[in-house]
PDB file of C-alpha atoms in Angstrom:
ATOM      1  CA  GLN A   1     116.139 119.542 133.517  1.00 65.00           C
ATOM      2  CA  ASP A   2     113.768 117.303 135.492  1.00 80.00           C
ATOM      3  CA  TYR A   3     113.513 114.598 132.807  1.00 86.00           C
ATOM      4  CA  ASP A   4     115.885 111.720 132.130  1.00 90.00           C
ATOM      5  CA  ALA A   5     114.218 109.909 129.206  1.00 92.00           C
ATOM      6  CA  VAL A   6     112.519 110.658 125.894  1.00 94.00           C
ATOM      7  CA  ILE A   7     110.025 108.260 124.298  1.00 96.00           C
ATOM      8  CA  HIS A   8     109.430 109.327 120.695  1.00 96.00           C
ATOM      9  CA  LEU A   9     106.129 108.184 119.132  1.00 94.00           C
ATOM     10  CA  ALA A  10     105.055 111.235 117.130  1.00 91.00           C
ATOM     11  CA  GLY A  11     104.692 111.009 113.371  1.00 89.00           C
ATOM     12  CA  ILE A  12     102.444 110.768 110.333  1.00 87.00           C
ATOM     13  CA  ALA A  13     101.297 107.147 110.289  1.00 80.00           C
ATOM     14  CA  HIS A  14      98.466 106.764 107.768  1.00 66.00           C
ATOM     15  CA  ASN A  15      99.998 108.366 104.703  1.00 58.00           C
ATOM     16  CA  SER A  16     101.611 105.327 103.150  1.00 58.00           C
ATOM     17  CA  TYR A  17     102.092 106.379  99.550  1.00 57.00           C
ATOM     18  CA  THR A  18     102.698 110.130  99.229  1.00 60.00           C
ATOM     19  CA  SER A  19     102.574 111.670  95.777  1.00 66.00           C
ATOM     20  CA  SER A  20     102.927 115.464  95.905  1.00 76.00           C
ATOM     21  CA  HIS A  21     106.124 117.287  96.859  1.00 80.00           C
ATOM     22  CA  LYS A  22     104.229 119.011  99.675  1.00 83.00           C
ATOM     23  CA  GLU A  23     103.189 115.675 101.219  1.00 83.00           C
ATOM     24  CA  LYS A  24     106.720 114.287 100.900  1.00 84.00           C
ATOM     25  CA  ASP A  25     108.259 117.398 102.464  1.00 87.00           C
ATOM     26  CA  MET A  26     105.798 117.270 105.373  1.00 89.00           C
ATOM     27  CA  LEU A  27     106.433 113.556 105.933  1.00 89.00           C
ATOM     28  CA  ASP A  28     110.190 114.145 105.899  1.00 90.00           C
ATOM     29  CA  LEU A  29     109.931 117.088 108.304  1.00 92.00           C
ATOM     30  CA  ILE A  30     107.720 115.381 110.892  1.00 92.00           C
ATOM     31  CA  ASN A  31     108.830 111.742 110.584  1.00 93.00           C
ATOM     32  CA  VAL A  32     112.553 112.260 109.976  1.00 94.00           C
ATOM     33  CA  GLN A  33     113.911 115.707 110.816  1.00 95.00           C
ATOM     34  CA  TYR A  34     111.993 116.245 114.072  1.00 96.00           C
ATOM     35  CA  PRO A  35     113.130 113.015 115.800  1.00 95.00           C
ATOM     36  CA  ILE A  36     116.732 113.551 114.627  1.00 95.00           C
ATOM     37  CA  ASN A  37     116.738 117.110 115.980  1.00 95.00           C
ATOM     38  CA  LEU A  38     115.177 115.958 119.255  1.00 95.00           C
ATOM     39  CA  TYR A  39     117.812 113.262 119.653  1.00 94.00           C
ATOM     40  CA  LYS A  40     120.614 115.748 119.053  1.00 93.00           C
ATOM     41  CA  ALA A  41     119.085 118.106 121.620  1.00 92.00           C
ATOM     42  CA  SER A  42     118.861 115.226 124.106  1.00 91.00           C
ATOM     43  CA  LEU A  43     122.613 114.671 123.823  1.00 89.00           C
ATOM     44  CA  ASN A  44     123.141 118.136 125.273  1.00 88.00           C
ATOM     45  CA  SER A  45     120.778 117.694 128.206  1.00 88.00           C
ATOM     46  CA  ASN A  46     120.254 115.529 131.288  1.00 88.00           C
ATOM     47  CA  ILE A  47     118.466 112.904 129.183  1.00 89.00           C
ATOM     48  CA  THR A  48     120.042 109.466 129.666  1.00 89.00           C
ATOM     49  CA  GLN A  49     117.738 107.361 127.461  1.00 91.00           C
ATOM     50  CA  PHE A  50     116.140 108.048 124.075  1.00 94.00           C
ATOM     51  CA  LEU A  51     113.559 105.467 122.955  1.00 95.00           C
ATOM     52  CA  TYR A  52     112.465 105.654 119.344  1.00 96.00           C
ATOM     53  CA  ILE A  53     109.300 103.745 118.435  1.00 96.00           C
ATOM     54  CA  SER A  54     109.763 102.438 114.900  1.00 95.00           C
ATOM     55  CA  THR A  55     107.804  99.618 113.202  1.00 94.00           C
ATOM     56  CA  ILE A  56     108.519  95.979 112.407  1.00 95.00           C
ATOM     57  CA  LYS A  57     107.796  96.845 108.784  1.00 94.00           C
ATOM     58  CA  VAL A  58     111.271  98.366 108.460  1.00 95.00           C
ATOM     59  CA  ASN A  59     112.302  94.715 108.028  1.00 95.00           C
ATOM     60  CA  GLY A  60     109.660  94.085 105.347  1.00 93.00           C
ATOM     61  CA  GLU A  61     105.945  94.184 104.649  1.00 91.00           C
ATOM     62  CA  TYR A  62     105.707  90.390 104.997  1.00 91.00           C
ATOM     63  CA  SER A  63     107.863  87.849 106.803  1.00 92.00           C
ATOM     64  CA  GLU A  64     107.243  84.802 104.565  1.00 81.00           C
ATOM     65  CA  SER A  65     109.234  81.813 105.962  1.00 82.00           C
ATOM     66  CA  VAL A  66     111.615  83.796 108.210  1.00 86.00           C
ATOM     67  CA  HIS A  67     110.291  85.621 111.269  1.00 93.00           C
ATOM     68  CA  PHE A  68     111.687  89.099 111.819  1.00 95.00           C
ATOM     69  CA  GLN A  69     113.912  89.613 114.847  1.00 94.00           C
ATOM     70  CA  GLU A  70     116.240  92.198 116.383  1.00 92.00           C
ATOM     71  CA  ASN A  71     119.062  91.713 113.868  1.00 91.00           C
ATOM     72  CA  SER A  72     116.934  91.376 110.729  1.00 94.00           C
ATOM     73  CA  PRO A  73     118.177  93.653 107.910  1.00 93.00           C
ATOM     74  CA  LEU A  74     116.297  96.785 106.905  1.00 95.00           C
ATOM     75  CA  ASP A  75     114.082  96.511 103.841  1.00 94.00           C
ATOM     76  CA  GLU A  76     115.835  99.225 101.820  1.00 92.00           C
ATOM     77  CA  ASN A  77     113.570  98.658  98.787  1.00 91.00           C
ATOM     78  CA  ASN A  78     110.298  99.273 100.641  1.00 88.00           C
ATOM     79  CA  ARG A  79     108.065 101.656  98.640  1.00 83.00           C
ATOM     80  CA  ASN A  80     105.766 102.589 101.532  1.00 88.00           C
ATOM     81  CA  SER A  81     106.527 106.239 102.323  1.00 89.00           C
ATOM     82  CA  TYR A  82     105.791 105.846 106.041  1.00 90.00           C
ATOM     83  CA  VAL A  83     108.067 102.811 106.353  1.00 92.00           C
ATOM     84  CA  LYS A  84     110.792 104.506 104.303  1.00 93.00           C
ATOM     85  CA  SER A  85     110.722 107.428 106.738  1.00 94.00           C
ATOM     86  CA  LYS A  86     111.150 105.010 109.662  1.00 95.00           C
ATOM     87  CA  ILE A  87     114.098 103.306 107.930  1.00 95.00           C
ATOM     88  CA  ASN A  88     115.690 106.692 107.276  1.00 95.00           C
ATOM     89  CA  VAL A  89     115.324 107.741 110.923  1.00 95.00           C
ATOM     90  CA  GLU A  90     116.716 104.463 112.256  1.00 95.00           C
ATOM     91  CA  LYS A  91     119.817 104.795 110.061  1.00 95.00           C
ATOM     92  CA  GLN A  92     120.408 108.446 110.947  1.00 94.00           C
ATOM     93  CA  LEU A  93     119.810 107.923 114.670  1.00 94.00           C
ATOM     94  CA  THR A  94     122.245 105.013 114.680  1.00 92.00           C
ATOM     95  CA  ILE A  95     124.911 107.126 112.953  1.00 92.00           C
ATOM     96  CA  GLU A  96     124.402 110.010 115.407  1.00 90.00           C
ATOM     97  CA  SER A  97     124.576 107.610 118.353  1.00 89.00           C
ATOM     98  CA  GLN A  98     127.793 106.039 117.070  1.00 87.00           C
ATOM     99  CA  LYS A  99     129.308 109.506 116.779  1.00 87.00           C
ATOM    100  CA  ASN A 100     128.564 109.993 120.474  1.00 81.00           C
ATOM    101  CA  ASP A 101     129.884 106.782 122.016  1.00 75.00           C
ATOM    102  CA  ASN A 102     126.604 104.908 121.409  1.00 71.00           C
ATOM    103  CA  LYS A 103     124.790 107.007 123.986  1.00 72.00           C
ATOM    104  CA  LEU A 104     121.089 107.015 124.783  1.00 79.00           C
ATOM    105  CA  LEU A 105     119.557 105.206 121.826  1.00 90.00           C
ATOM    106  CA  SER A 106     117.044 102.348 121.949  1.00 92.00           C
ATOM    107  CA  ILE A 107     114.893 101.432 118.929  1.00 94.00           C
ATOM    108  CA  ILE A 108     111.688  99.427 119.368  1.00 95.00           C
ATOM    109  CA  ARG A 109     110.014  97.774 116.359  1.00 95.00           C
ATOM    110  CA  PRO A 110     106.469  96.771 117.324  1.00 95.00           C
ATOM    111  CA  PRO A 111     104.078  94.927 114.993  1.00 95.00           C
ATOM    112  CA  LEU A 112     100.385  95.899 114.732  1.00 93.00           C
ATOM    113  CA  VAL A 113      99.401  97.635 117.984  1.00 94.00           C
ATOM    114  CA  TYR A 114      95.847  97.196 119.267  1.00 95.00           C
ATOM    115  CA  GLY A 115      94.018  98.844 122.137  1.00 93.00           C
ATOM    116  CA  GLU A 116      91.779 101.807 122.840  1.00 90.00           C
ATOM    117  CA  ASN A 117      91.314 104.483 120.155  1.00 87.00           C
ATOM    118  CA  ILE A 118      92.950 102.455 117.400  1.00 84.00           C
ATOM    119  CA  LYS A 119      92.935 103.516 113.758  1.00 81.00           C
ATOM    120  CA  GLY A 120      93.528 101.672 110.513  1.00 82.00           C
ATOM    121  CA  ASN A 121      92.721  98.160 109.339  1.00 83.00           C
ATOM    122  CA  LEU A 122      91.744  96.645 112.699  1.00 90.00           C
ATOM    123  CA  GLU A 123      89.193  99.379 113.337  1.00 90.00           C
ATOM    124  CA  THR A 124      87.816  98.822 109.818  1.00 89.00           C
ATOM    125  CA  LEU A 125      87.568  95.086 110.483  1.00 91.00           C
ATOM    126  CA  ILE A 126      85.632  95.639 113.711  1.00 93.00           C
ATOM    127  CA  ASN A 127      83.202  97.977 111.915  1.00 92.00           C
ATOM    128  CA  ILE A 128      82.675  95.448 109.096  1.00 92.00           C
ATOM    129  CA  ILE A 129      81.863  92.663 111.576  1.00 94.00           C
ATOM    130  CA  ASN A 130      79.563  94.966 113.516  1.00 93.00           C
ATOM    131  CA  LYS A 131      77.597  95.768 110.349  1.00 93.00           C
ATOM    132  CA  GLY A 132      77.212  92.081 109.506  1.00 91.00           C
ATOM    133  CA  TYR A 133      79.103  92.053 106.215  1.00 93.00           C
ATOM    134  CA  ARG A 134      80.542  88.733 105.032  1.00 93.00           C
ATOM    135  CA  LEU A 135      84.307  88.269 104.754  1.00 91.00           C
ATOM    136  CA  PRO A 136      86.021  85.728 102.436  1.00 91.00           C
ATOM    137  CA  VAL A 137      88.858  84.958 104.867  1.00 91.00           C
ATOM    138  CA  LYS A 138      88.129  81.351 105.831  1.00 90.00           C
ATOM    139  CA  GLY A 139      91.053  80.124 103.737  1.00 84.00           C
ATOM    140  CA  PHE A 140      93.584  82.609 105.142  1.00 86.00           C
ATOM    141  CA  LYS A 141      96.135  80.583 107.127  1.00 85.00           C
ATOM    142  CA  ASN A 142      98.648  83.414 107.499  1.00 89.00           C
ATOM    143  CA  GLU A 143      99.738  84.560 110.944  1.00 92.00           C
ATOM    144  CA  ARG A 144     100.554  88.118 111.928  1.00 94.00           C
ATOM    145  CA  SER A 145     102.115  89.261 115.178  1.00 96.00           C
ATOM    146  CA  MET A 146     100.271  91.814 117.306  1.00 96.00           C
ATOM    147  CA  ILE A 147     100.809  93.561 120.637  1.00 97.00           C
ATOM    148  CA  SER A 148      98.385  95.479 122.832  1.00 96.00           C
ATOM    149  CA  VAL A 149      99.262  99.044 123.745  1.00 96.00           C
ATOM    150  CA  TYR A 150      99.180  97.933 127.389  1.00 96.00           C
ATOM    151  CA  ASN A 151     101.917  95.328 126.849  1.00 97.00           C
ATOM    152  CA  LEU A 152     103.897  97.724 124.660  1.00 97.00           C
ATOM    153  CA  ILE A 153     103.906 100.275 127.493  1.00 96.00           C
ATOM    154  CA  ASP A 154     105.034  97.585 129.932  1.00 97.00           C
ATOM    155  CA  PHE A 155     107.830  96.589 127.525  1.00 96.00           C
ATOM    156  CA  ILE A 156     108.964 100.233 127.317  1.00 95.00           C
ATOM    157  CA  ILE A 157     109.058 100.426 131.122  1.00 95.00           C
ATOM    158  CA  HIS A 158     111.259  97.320 131.236  1.00 94.00           C
ATOM    159  CA  ILE A 159     113.686  98.969 128.801  1.00 93.00           C
ATOM    160  CA  LEU A 160     113.754 102.176 130.835  1.00 92.00           C
ATOM    161  CA  ASN A 161     114.500 100.190 133.990  1.00 92.00           C
ATOM    162  CA  SER A 162     117.264  98.098 132.423  1.00 90.00           C
ATOM    163  CA  ASP A 163     121.002  98.720 132.728  1.00 84.00           C
ATOM    164  CA  ILE A 164     121.702  97.856 129.093  1.00 82.00           C
ATOM    165  CA  THR A 165     123.568 100.591 127.200  1.00 72.00           C
ATOM    166  CA  GLY A 166     124.535 101.320 123.605  1.00 75.00           C
ATOM    167  CA  VAL A 167     122.365 101.131 120.496  1.00 79.00           C
ATOM    168  CA  VAL A 168     119.712  98.528 121.305  1.00 84.00           C
ATOM    169  CA  LYS A 169     117.163  97.324 118.723  1.00 89.00           C
ATOM    170  CA  SER A 170     114.262  95.272 120.017  1.00 91.00           C
ATOM    171  CA  CYS A 171     110.908  93.852 118.962  1.00 92.00           C
ATOM    172  CA  CYS A 172     107.902  92.573 120.884  1.00 94.00           C
ATOM    173  CA  LYS A 173     104.534  90.825 120.522  1.00 95.00           C
ATOM    174  CA  ASP A 174     101.888  89.133 122.616  1.00 95.00           C
ATOM    175  CA  ILE A 175     100.247  86.920 119.970  1.00 95.00           C
ATOM    176  CA  ASP A 176     100.536  85.435 116.477  1.00 96.00           C
ATOM    177  CA  ILE A 177      97.104  85.083 114.898  1.00 95.00           C
ATOM    178  CA  SER A 178      95.718  84.427 111.439  1.00 93.00           C
ATOM    179  CA  THR A 179      93.162  86.716 109.826  1.00 92.00           C
ATOM    180  CA  ALA A 180      90.544  83.939 109.961  1.00 92.00           C
ATOM    181  CA  GLU A 181      91.193  83.380 113.699  1.00 94.00           C
ATOM    182  CA  LEU A 182      91.120  87.124 114.362  1.00 95.00           C
ATOM    183  CA  VAL A 183      87.765  87.556 112.618  1.00 94.00           C
ATOM    184  CA  SER A 184      86.348  84.560 114.501  1.00 94.00           C
ATOM    185  CA  THR A 185      87.588  85.898 117.860  1.00 95.00           C
ATOM    186  CA  LEU A 186      86.297  89.409 117.212  1.00 95.00           C
ATOM    187  CA  SER A 187      82.858  88.165 116.174  1.00 95.00           C
ATOM    188  CA  GLN A 188      82.567  85.968 119.285  1.00 95.00           C
ATOM    189  CA  LEU A 189      83.500  88.808 121.633  1.00 94.00           C
ATOM    190  CA  MET A 190      81.088  91.139 119.811  1.00 94.00           C
ATOM    191  CA  ASN A 191      78.262  88.558 120.030  1.00 94.00           C
ATOM    192  CA  LYS A 192      78.043  88.520 116.254  1.00 94.00           C
ATOM    193  CA  LYS A 193      77.803  85.611 113.866  1.00 93.00           C
ATOM    194  CA  ASP A 194      81.190  84.704 112.391  1.00 93.00           C
ATOM    195  CA  PRO A 195      81.095  86.406 108.954  1.00 93.00           C
ATOM    196  CA  SER A 196      83.901  84.274 107.499  1.00 93.00           C
ATOM    197  CA  PHE A 197      83.353  82.131 104.421  1.00 90.00           C
ATOM    198  CA  TYR A 198      85.672  80.294 102.074  1.00 90.00           C
ATOM    199  CA  PHE A 199      86.581  81.748  98.703  1.00 85.00           C
ATOM    200  CA  PRO A 200      89.577  80.574  96.614  1.00 86.00           C
ATOM    201  CA  VAL A 201      92.549  82.783  97.476  1.00 83.00           C
ATOM    202  CA  ILE A 202      93.888  82.674  93.912  1.00 85.00           C
ATOM    203  CA  ILE A 203      90.640  84.205  92.627  1.00 85.00           C
ATOM    204  CA  LEU A 204      90.750  86.848  95.369  1.00 83.00           C
ATOM    205  CA  LYS A 205      94.289  87.728  94.300  1.00 83.00           C
ATOM    206  CA  PHE A 206      93.168  88.134  90.685  1.00 80.00           C
ATOM    207  CA  LEU A 207      90.197  90.310  91.668  1.00 80.00           C
ATOM    208  CA  ALA A 208      92.433  92.403  93.926  1.00 78.00           C
ATOM    209  CA  PHE A 209      94.951  92.832  91.107  1.00 77.00           C
ATOM    210  CA  ILE A 210      92.451  94.094  88.544  1.00 81.00           C
ATOM    211  CA  SER A 211      90.822  96.405  91.104  1.00 77.00           C
ATOM    212  CA  LEU A 212      94.201  97.746  92.319  1.00 66.00           C
ATOM    213  CA  LYS A 213      93.588  96.388  95.826  1.00 77.00           C
ATOM    214  CA  SER A 214      96.517  93.962  96.020  1.00 78.00           C
ATOM    215  CA  VAL A 215      98.160  95.875  98.888  1.00 76.00           C
ATOM    216  CA  THR A 216      94.973  95.655 100.959  1.00 76.00           C
ATOM    217  CA  LEU A 217      94.586  91.923 100.288  1.00 79.00           C
ATOM    218  CA  ASN A 218      98.232  91.242 101.114  1.00 78.00           C
ATOM    219  CA  LYS A 219      97.762  92.784 104.569  1.00 78.00           C
ATOM    220  CA  LEU A 220      95.018  90.246 105.221  1.00 78.00           C
ATOM    221  CA  GLU A 221      96.480  87.205 103.478  1.00 82.00           C
ATOM    222  CA  LYS A 222     100.264  87.335 103.941  1.00 88.00           C
ATOM    223  CA  PRO A 223     102.214  86.628 107.164  1.00 92.00           C
ATOM    224  CA  LEU A 224     104.092  89.206 109.233  1.00 94.00           C
ATOM    225  CA  LYS A 225     105.584  87.400 112.220  1.00 95.00           C
ATOM    226  CA  VAL A 226     108.039  88.525 114.864  1.00 95.00           C
ATOM    227  CA  ASN A 227     110.478  86.419 116.882  1.00 95.00           C
ATOM    228  CA  ASP A 228     110.980  88.466 120.059  1.00 95.00           C
ATOM    229  CA  ALA A 229     112.695  85.752 122.129  1.00 95.00           C
ATOM    230  CA  ALA A 230     115.983  87.680 122.423  1.00 94.00           C
ATOM    231  CA  SER A 231     114.238  90.890 123.515  1.00 94.00           C
ATOM    232  CA  ARG A 232     112.239  89.017 126.167  1.00 95.00           C
ATOM    233  CA  ILE A 233     115.430  87.546 127.603  1.00 94.00           C
ATOM    234  CA  MET A 234     117.386  90.805 127.344  1.00 93.00           C
ATOM    235  CA  PHE A 235     114.798  92.860 129.222  1.00 93.00           C
ATOM    236  CA  LYS A 236     113.339  90.041 131.362  1.00 94.00           C
ATOM    237  CA  TRP A 237     109.904  90.746 129.930  1.00 95.00           C
ATOM    238  CA  GLU A 238     106.729  88.761 129.352  1.00 96.00           C
ATOM    239  CA  PRO A 239     103.312  90.179 128.317  1.00 96.00           C
ATOM    240  CA  LYS A 240     101.120  90.943 131.341  1.00 95.00           C
ATOM    241  CA  ILE A 241      97.811  91.463 129.563  1.00 95.00           C
ATOM    242  CA  THR A 242      96.251  88.572 127.656  1.00 95.00           C
ATOM    243  CA  PHE A 243      95.110  88.932 124.059  1.00 95.00           C
ATOM    244  CA  ALA A 244      91.495  88.415 125.154  1.00 93.00           C
ATOM    245  CA  GLU A 245      91.687  91.295 127.642  1.00 94.00           C
ATOM    246  CA  GLY A 246      93.406  93.637 125.216  1.00 95.00           C
ATOM    247  CA  ILE A 247      91.141  92.911 122.269  1.00 95.00           C
ATOM    248  CA  LYS A 248      88.011  93.342 124.442  1.00 94.00           C
ATOM    249  CA  ASN A 249      89.187  96.845 125.342  1.00 93.00           C
ATOM    250  CA  THR A 250      89.844  97.488 121.653  1.00 93.00           C
ATOM    251  CA  ILE A 251      86.325  96.426 120.671  1.00 93.00           C
ATOM    252  CA  ASN A 252      84.648  98.406 123.459  1.00 90.00           C
ATOM    253  CA  SER A 253      86.554 101.560 122.525  1.00 88.00           C
ATOM    254  CA  SER A 254      85.767 101.131 118.832  1.00 85.00           C
ATOM    255  CA  MET A 255      82.053 100.572 119.543  1.00 83.00           C
ATOM    256  CA  ARG A 256      81.878 103.711 121.691  1.00 82.00           C
ATOM    257  CA  SER A 257      83.416 105.865 118.976  1.00 75.00           C
ATOM    258  CA  SER A 258      81.435 104.452 116.046  1.00 66.00           C
TER     259      SER A 258
END
């Protein structure tokens, strides 16, 4: 009774391609049914705002020539189990909200989030640089949007403090950066020699294909960019923390835990 907002972040995040029925059932229960049930319960309480943290990947794994924005269509053909669960939730939450006069619901689609206690590819990249391994990313000109957890929290606060109602879908970022630039920046801040070197991308793609690592290579080589101009205007928001500050905290946290 003493709460007026729900921010939903819980879910299974690093189980991208489930195979067994047990895994699929667990993913559906935690990533889909739980947030839907929580939203329905919120409708019958004093809660006035329900913020669901989705992912920009509901619009696609890669942005190619068009940057994803608030009104970009959902990627219904996505085969990633985690992303499919997010798409399913977004659709069901929107339907439930429309049944109830568009009450409560706000959906945020962040790109890669960095900060303390991160998991996934960025943590792996930091560990690789720390160990001094070489990386053939010099020719990667792609750009991918990122946002620090500190700026994401600030963005959430702006949404909570806004007077905007109805079903609101938003996205946010604090930088667009290529893999080559990211590796160079990380190595500088870690006082390590830049491990980047040039290797023909077409050969890397062939090697990744025959070793069944195409998905991993695509995450490093293909673009995933966000255009968050409308969200910034709507919620009168600009990132407070610079990329340098946020990524330093990320590195320090990763080094402490390794």
